[in-house]
Coordinates of N, CA and C in Angstrom, one line a residue:
X252 N -44.6 11.6 11.6 CA -43.5 11.2 12.6 C -43.0 10.0 12.2
X253 N -43.3 8.8 11.6 CA -43.1 7.5 11.1 C -42.0 7.5 10.2
X254 N -42.6 8.2 9.2 CA -41.8 8.6 7.9 C -40.5 9.3 8.2
X255 N -40.5 10.0 9.4 CA -39.0 10.9 9.5 C -37.9 10.1 10.4
X256 N -38.8 9.3 11.2 CA -37.9 8.3 11.7 C -37.2 7.0 10.7
X257 N -38.2 6.6 9.5 CA -37.7 5.9 8.6 C -36.6 5.9 7.7
X258 N -36.6 7.8 7.3 CA -35.5 8.3 6.8 C -34.3 8.4 7.7
X259 N -34.7 8.6 8.8 CA -33.8 9.2 9.8 C -32.8 7.5 9.6
X260 N -33.4 6.5 9.6 CA -33.0 5.5 10.0 C -32.1 4.9 8.8
X261 N -32.5 5.0 7.2 CA -32.1 4.7 6.3 C -30.2 5.7 6.1
X262 N -30.6 7.0 6.4 CA -29.3 7.6 6.6 C -28.1 7.2 7.2
X263 N -29.1 6.5 8.5 CA -27.6 6.0 9.3 C -27.2 4.8 8.8
X264 N -28.2 4.0 8.2 CA -27.2 3.0 7.5 C -26.4 3.4 6.3
X265 N -26.8 4.3 5.4 CA -26.1 4.7 4.4 C -24.8 5.0 5.0
X266 N -24.5 5.9 6.0 CA -23.1 6.2 6.5 C -22.8 5.6 7.2
X267 N -23.0 4.4 7.8 CA -22.7 3.0 8.2 C -21.8 2.3 7.5
X268 N -22.6 2.4 6.1 CA -22.3 1.4 5.2 C -21.0 1.4 4.2
X269 N -20.9 3.1 4.3 CA -20.0 4.0 3.4 C -18.2 3.2 4.0
X270 N -17.5 3.2 2.8 CA -16.3 2.8 3.3 C -15.4 3.6 3.8
X271 N -14.2 3.3 5.0 CA -13.7 4.0 5.7 C -12.9 4.8 4.5
X272 N -12.5 6.1 5.1 CA -11.1 6.8 4.2 C -10.4 6.1 4.4
X273 N -8.9 6.3 3.3 CA -7.9 5.7 3.5 C -7.1 6.4 4.5
X274 N -6.5 5.3 5.2 CA -5.5 5.7 6.3 C -4.2 6.6 5.6
X275 N -4.0 7.7 5.9 CA -2.7 8.0 5.0 C -1.7 8.3 6.5
X276 N -0.6 8.1 5.9 CA 0.8 8.3 6.4 C 1.7 9.6 6.1
X277 N 2.1 10.7 6.6 CA 2.9 11.6 6.2 C 4.5 11.6 6.5
X278 N 4.9 11.7 5.8 CA 6.4 11.9 5.9 C 6.8 13.2 5.4
X279 N 6.8 14.2 6.0 CA 7.2 15.6 5.4 C 6.3 16.0 4.5
X280 N 6.6 16.1 2.8 CA 5.4 16.4 2.2 C 5.0 15.2 1.3
X281 N 5.4 14.1 2.0 CA 5.0 12.9 1.3 C 3.6 12.2 2.0
X282 N 2.6 11.9 1.0 CA 1.7 11.6 1.8 C 1.9 9.9 1.3
X283 N 1.3 8.6 2.2 CA 1.5 7.3 1.7 C 0.0 6.9 2.0
X284 N -0.5 6.2 1.2 CA -1.7 5.6 1.5 C -2.3 4.4 0.7
X285 N -3.2 4.0 0.9 CA -4.0 2.6 0.3 C -3.2 1.4 0.2
X286 N -2.3 1.2 1.3 CA -1.3 0.3 1.7 C -2.2 -1.1 2.0
X287 N -1.4 -2.1 1.1 CA -1.9 -3.3 1.3 C -1.4 -4.3 0.7
X288 N -1.1 -5.5 1.7 CA -0.2 -6.4 1.0 C -1.2 -7.9 0.9
X289 N -0.6 -8.7 0.2 CA -0.8 -10.2 0.2 C -0.1 -10.9 1.1
X290 N -0.9 -12.3 1.9 CA -0.2 -13.0 2.7 C 0.5 -13.9 1.7
X291 N 1.6 -14.3 1.8 CA 2.1 -15.6 1.0 C 1.3 -16.5 0.6
X292 N 1.5 -17.0 -0.5 CA 0.9 -18.4 -1.0 C 1.8 -19.3 -0.5
X293 N 2.7 -19.5 -1.1 CA 3.7 -20.5 -0.5 C 5.1 -19.8 -0.3
X294 N 5.6 -20.5 1.1 CA 6.7 -20.1 1.8 C 6.6 -18.9 2.5
X295 N 7.9 -18.2 2.3 CA 7.7 -16.8 3.2 C 8.0 -15.6 2.5
X296 N 7.3 -15.5 1.2 CA 7.5 -14.2 0.6 C 6.1 -14.1 0.0
X297 N 6.0 -12.4 0.1 CA 4.7 -12.0 -0.4 C 5.0 -10.5 -0.7
X298 N 4.2 -9.8 -1.0 CA 4.0 -8.8 -1.8 C 3.4 -7.3 -0.9
X299 N 3.6 -6.3 -1.4 CA 2.6 -5.0 -1.0 C 3.0 -3.8 -1.9
X300 N 2.0 -3.1 -1.7 CA 1.7 -2.0 -2.8 C 1.1 -0.8 -2.1
X301 N 1.6 0.2 -2.1 CA 0.6 1.6 -1.7 C 1.0 2.7 -2.6
X302 N 0.4 3.9 -2.2 CA 0.3 5.0 -3.3 C 1.2 6.0 -2.4
X303 N 1.9 6.8 -2.8 CA 2.9 7.9 -2.5 C 2.6 9.0 -3.4
X304 N 2.1 10.1 -2.6 CA 1.8 11.5 -3.3 C 2.6 12.5 -2.6
X305 N 3.7 13.2 -3.6 CA 4.3 14.3 -3.3 C 3.7 15.4 -3.6
X306 N 3.6 16.2 -2.6 CA 2.6 17.4 -2.4 C 4.0 18.4 -2.4
X307 N 4.8 18.5 -2.4 CA 5.7 19.6 -2.6 C 6.5 20.1 -4.3
X308 N 6.7 20.9 -4.2 CA 7.3 21.7 -5.2 C 8.5 21.3 -5.7
X309 N 9.3 20.3 -5.3 CA 10.3 19.9 -5.6 C 10.4 18.1 -5.5
X310 N 11.2 17.7 -6.2 CA 11.5 16.3 -6.4 C 11.6 15.5 -5.1
X311 N 11.1 14.1 -4.9 CA 12.0 13.5 -4.0 C 12.1 12.3 -4.6
X312 N 13.0 11.3 -3.3 CA 13.0 9.9 -3.9 C 12.9 9.2 -2.7
X313 N 12.3 8.0 -3.1 CA 12.1 6.8 -2.3 C 13.5 5.9 -1.9
X314 N 14.1 6.7 -0.7 CA 15.8 5.6 -0.8 C 15.7 4.6 -0.2
X315 N 14.6 4.0 0.5 CA 14.9 2.3 0.9 C 13.1 2.3 1.6
X316 N 13.3 0.9 1.6 CA 11.9 0.2 2.3 C 12.4 -1.0 3.4
X317 N 12.1 -0.8 4.7 CA 12.3 -2.3 5.5 C 11.0 -2.6 6.1
X318 N 10.7 -4.1 6.1 CA 9.5 -4.6 6.5 C 9.9 -5.5 8.1
X319 N 9.5 -5.2 9.3 CA 9.7 -5.7 10.5 C 9.7 -7.2 10.1
X320 N 10.5 -8.1 10.8 CA 10.5 -9.5 10.4 C 10.9 -10.0 9.1
X321 N 11.6 -9.1 8.5 CA 11.9 -9.6 6.9 C 12.6 -8.6 6.3
X322 N 12.8 -9.1 5.0 CA 13.5 -8.2 4.0 C 12.6 -7.5 2.9
X323 N 12.8 -6.3 2.7 CA 11.9 -5.8 1.5 C 12.6 -5.2 0.3
X324 N 12.5 -5.2 -0.7 CA 13.2 -4.6 -1.8 C 12.0 -4.1 -2.7
X325 N 12.3 -2.8 -3.6 CA 11.2 -2.6 -4.6 C 11.8 -3.3 -6.1
X326 N 10.6 -3.8 -6.3 CA 11.0 -4.5 -7.8 C 9.8 -3.6 -8.9
X327 N 10.6 -3.6 -10.0 CA 9.9 -3.0 -11.1 C 9.7 -4.6 -12.0
X328 N 8.7 -4.3 -12.8 CA 8.2 -5.2 -13.9 C 8.5 -5.0 -15.4
X329 N 9.0 -5.4 -15.9 CA 9.5 -4.9 -17.5 C 9.1 -6.2 -18.5
X330 N 8.1 -6.0 -19.7 CA 8.0 -6.9 -20.4 C 9.0 -7.2 -21.4
X331 N 9.2 -8.2 -22.1 CA 9.8 -8.2 -23.3 C 9.7 -9.4 -24.0
X332 N 9.0 -9.7 -25.1 CA 8.6 -10.7 -25.9 C 7.8 -11.7 -25.4
X333 N 6.9 -11.0 -24.9 CA 5.8 -11.7 -23.8 C 6.2 -12.3 -22.7
X334 N 7.4 -11.9 -22.0 CA 7.6 -12.4 -21.2 C 8.1 -11.0 -19.7
X335 N 7.5 -11.3 -18.4 CA 7.6 -10.3 -17.5 C 8.9 -10.6 -16.9
X336 N 9.8 -9.7 -16.5 CA 10.8 -9.9 -15.8 C 10.6 -8.6 -14.7
X337 N 11.0 -9.4 -13.4 CA 11.3 -8.2 -12.6 C 12.8 -7.8 -12.1
X338 N 12.8 -6.5 -12.0 CA 14.2 -6.2 -11.6 C 14.2 -5.3 -10.6
X339 N 15.5 -5.3 -9.3 CA 15.2 -4.6 -8.3 C 15.6 -3.3 -8.7
X340 N 14.8 -2.1 -8.0 CA 14.9 -0.9 -8.0 C 15.8 -0.4 -7.1
X341 N 16.7 0.3 -6.9 CA 17.5 0.9 -5.7 C 16.8 1.6 -5.0
X342 N 16.5 2.8 -6.2 CA 15.3 4.1 -5.1 C 14.1 4.1 -6.1
X343 N 13.7 4.9 -5.9 CA 12.1 5.4 -6.6 C 12.0 6.8 -6.9
X344 N 12.3 7.5 -8.0 CA 11.8 9.0 -8.0 C 10.5 9.0 -7.6
X345 N 10.1 10.4 -6.6 CA 8.6 10.7 -6.8 C 9.1 12.3 -7.1
X346 N 8.4 12.6 -8.3 CA 8.1 13.8 -8.8 C 7.5 14.9 -8.2
X347 N 7.9 16.3 -8.3 CA 7.3 17.3 -7.8 C 5.5 17.0 -7.7
X348 N 4.6 17.3 -7.0 CA 3.0 17.2 -7.1 C 2.7 16.1 -8.0
X349 N 3.0 15.1 -7.9 CA 2.7 13.8 -8.7 C 2.9 12.5 -7.2
X350 N 1.8 11.9 -8.3 CA 1.5 10.3 -7.3 C 2.1 9.2 -8.4
X351 N 2.6 8.6 -7.5 CA 3.2 7.4 -7.6 C 2.9 6.1 -6.8
X352 N 1.9 5.0 -7.5 CA 1.3 3.8 -7.3 C 1.9 2.7 -7.4
X353 N 2.0 2.1 -6.7 CA 2.7 0.5 -6.4 C 1.7 -0.3 -6.9
X354 N 1.5 -1.2 -7.7 CA 0.3 -1.7 -7.9 C 0.6 -3.4 -8.9
X355 N -0.1 -4.7 -8.7 CA -0.1 -5.8 -9.0 C 0.5 -5.6 -10.6
X356 N 1.7 -6.2 -10.7 CA 2.1 -6.1 -12.2 C 3.1 -5.1 -12.8
X357 N 3.4 -4.1 -11.6 CA 3.9 -3.2 -12.2 C 4.9 -3.1 -10.8
X358 N 5.2 -1.5 -10.3 CA 6.1 -1.9 -9.7 C 5.5 -1.9 -7.9
X359 N 6.2 -2.6 -7.2 CA 5.6 -3.6 -6.0 C 6.9 -3.4 -4.9
X360 N 6.6 -3.7 -3.8 CA 7.6 -4.2 -2.8 C 7.4 -6.0 -2.4
X361 N 8.5 -6.5 -3.2 CA 8.6 -7.8 -2.7 C 9.5 -8.0 -1.3
X362 N 8.7 -8.9 -0.3 CA 9.3 -9.2 0.9 C 9.7 -10.7 0.9
X363 N 10.7 -10.9 1.5 CA 11.1 -12.6 1.6 C 11.6 -12.4 3.1
X364 N 11.7 -14.0 3.6 CA 12.2 -14.4 4.7 C 11.2 -13.8 5.9
X365 N 10.2 -13.6 5.4 CA 9.0 -13.2 6.5 C 8.9 -14.2 7.7
X366 N 9.1 -13.4 9.0 CA 9.0 -14.4 9.9 C 8.5 -13.3 11.1
X367 N 7.3 -13.7 11.9 CA 6.4 -14.7 11.4 C 5.4 -14.7 10.2
X368 N 5.1 -16.1 9.4 CA 4.5 -15.5 7.9 C 3.4 -14.7 8.4
X369 N 2.9 -13.8 7.6 CA 1.7 -12.9 7.8 C 0.5 -14.0 7.4
X370 N -0.5 -13.8 8.0 CA -1.8 -14.1 7.5 C -2.7 -12.9 7.2
X371 N -3.8 -13.6 6.3 CA -5.1 -12.5 5.9 C -5.5 -11.8 7.8
X372 N -5.6 -10.5 7.3 CA -5.8 -10.0 8.7 C -5.1 -9.6 9.9
X373 N -3.6 -10.2 9.6 CA -2.2 -9.0 10.4 C -2.2 -8.3 9.6
X374 N -1.2 -7.3 10.4 CA -0.7 -5.9 9.7 C 1.1 -6.3 9.5
X375 N 1.4 -5.7 8.7 CA 3.2 -5.8 8.3 C 3.0 -4.4 9.0
X376 N 4.6 -4.1 9.3 CA 5.1 -3.0 9.4 C 6.0 -2.1 8.8
X377 N 6.1 -1.6 7.8 CA 7.0 -1.0 7.0 C 7.4 0.3 7.5
X378 N 8.8 0.5 7.1 CA 9.1 1.7 7.0 C 10.1 2.2 5.8
X379 N 9.2 3.8 5.3 CA 9.6 4.0 4.2 C 10.7 5.0 4.3
X380 N 11.4 5.3 3.5 CA 12.7 6.3 4.0 C 12.7 7.2 2.5
X381 N 12.7 8.5 3.2 CA 12.4 9.2 1.6 C 13.8 10.6 1.6
X382 N 14.4 10.7 0.8 CA 15.5 12.0 0.8 C 15.4 13.0 1.4
X383 N 14.5 13.7 1.1 CA 14.0 14.9 1.6 C 12.5 14.8 2.7
X384 N 11.6 14.5 2.6 CA 10.7 13.6 3.5 C 10.7 13.0 4.9
X385 N 11.9 12.3 4.9 CA 12.2 11.7 6.2 C 11.7 10.4 5.9
X386 N 11.5 9.6 7.2 CA 11.1 8.3 7.4 C 9.8 8.3 7.5
X387 N 8.6 7.2 7.1 CA 7.6 7.2 7.5 C 7.2 5.8 8.0
X388 N 6.7 5.5 9.1 CA 6.1 4.4 9.5 C 4.9 3.6 8.9
X389 N 4.5 2.9 8.5 CA 3.4 2.4 7.3 C 2.9 0.9 8.1
X390 N 1.8 1.1 8.8 CA 1.0 -0.3 9.0 C 0.1 -0.7 7.9
X391 N 0.7 -2.0 7.1 CA -0.1 -2.4 6.2 C -1.1 -3.3 6.3
X392 N -2.3 -3.4 6.1 CA -3.1 -4.8 6.2 C -2.9 -5.8 5.3
X393 N -2.9 -7.2 5.4 CA -2.6 -8.2 4.6 C -4.0 -9.1 4.3
X394 N -4.0 -9.1 3.3 CA -5.1 -9.9 2.8 C -5.1 -11.2 2.2
X395 N -5.8 -12.2 1.5 CA -5.8 -13.1 1.3 C -5.3 -12.9 -0.4
X396 N -4.4 -13.5 -1.3 CA -3.8 -13.4 -2.4 C -5.1 -13.5 -3.4
X397 N -5.2 -12.3 -4.3 CA -6.5 -12.2 -4.8 C -7.5 -11.7 -4.4
X398 N -7.6 -11.4 -3.3 CA -8.8 -10.8 -2.9 C -8.6 -9.2 -3.2
X399 N -9.6 -8.4 -3.1 CA -9.5 -7.0 -3.8 C -9.6 -6.2 -2.5
X400 N -8.7 -5.6 -2.1 CA -8.9 -4.6 -0.8 C -9.7 -3.7 -1.2
X401 N -10.7 -3.5 -0.3 CA -11.7 -2.1 -0.7 C -10.7 -0.6 -0.2
X402 N -10.5 0.0 -1.2 CA -9.2 1.0 -0.9 C -10.3 2.3 -1.6

């Protein structure tokens, strides 16, 4: 009997320690997941990242992004001669049955004029607009720059 109680306790601990499933927001056939942002290091600018999966058989496009309390712009990064430059993206294609991930040093969401300035533990509220999928409201947890969100 005691052995059974010990095994049950271990099983409960294992379940409690498992990372929670990522939050998924849907806009039509688009799934947005693994969203996170970094708090500004200096000033009122920060960055956000998320993954978009187009589950439809037709292409879609991310046509716009906004953030409550600030300005949001999609940026791509291009390296040339050892120098990385950011370029603003007006739209972001989402091919059919494909996943597009925003990531550090790659495509990312640049946010400026944030007010109030987000702190680790806060959430930012984004609206993503898709050509076919419509809008998606995404709550984005804020982390200290350099922390690795458990996604």
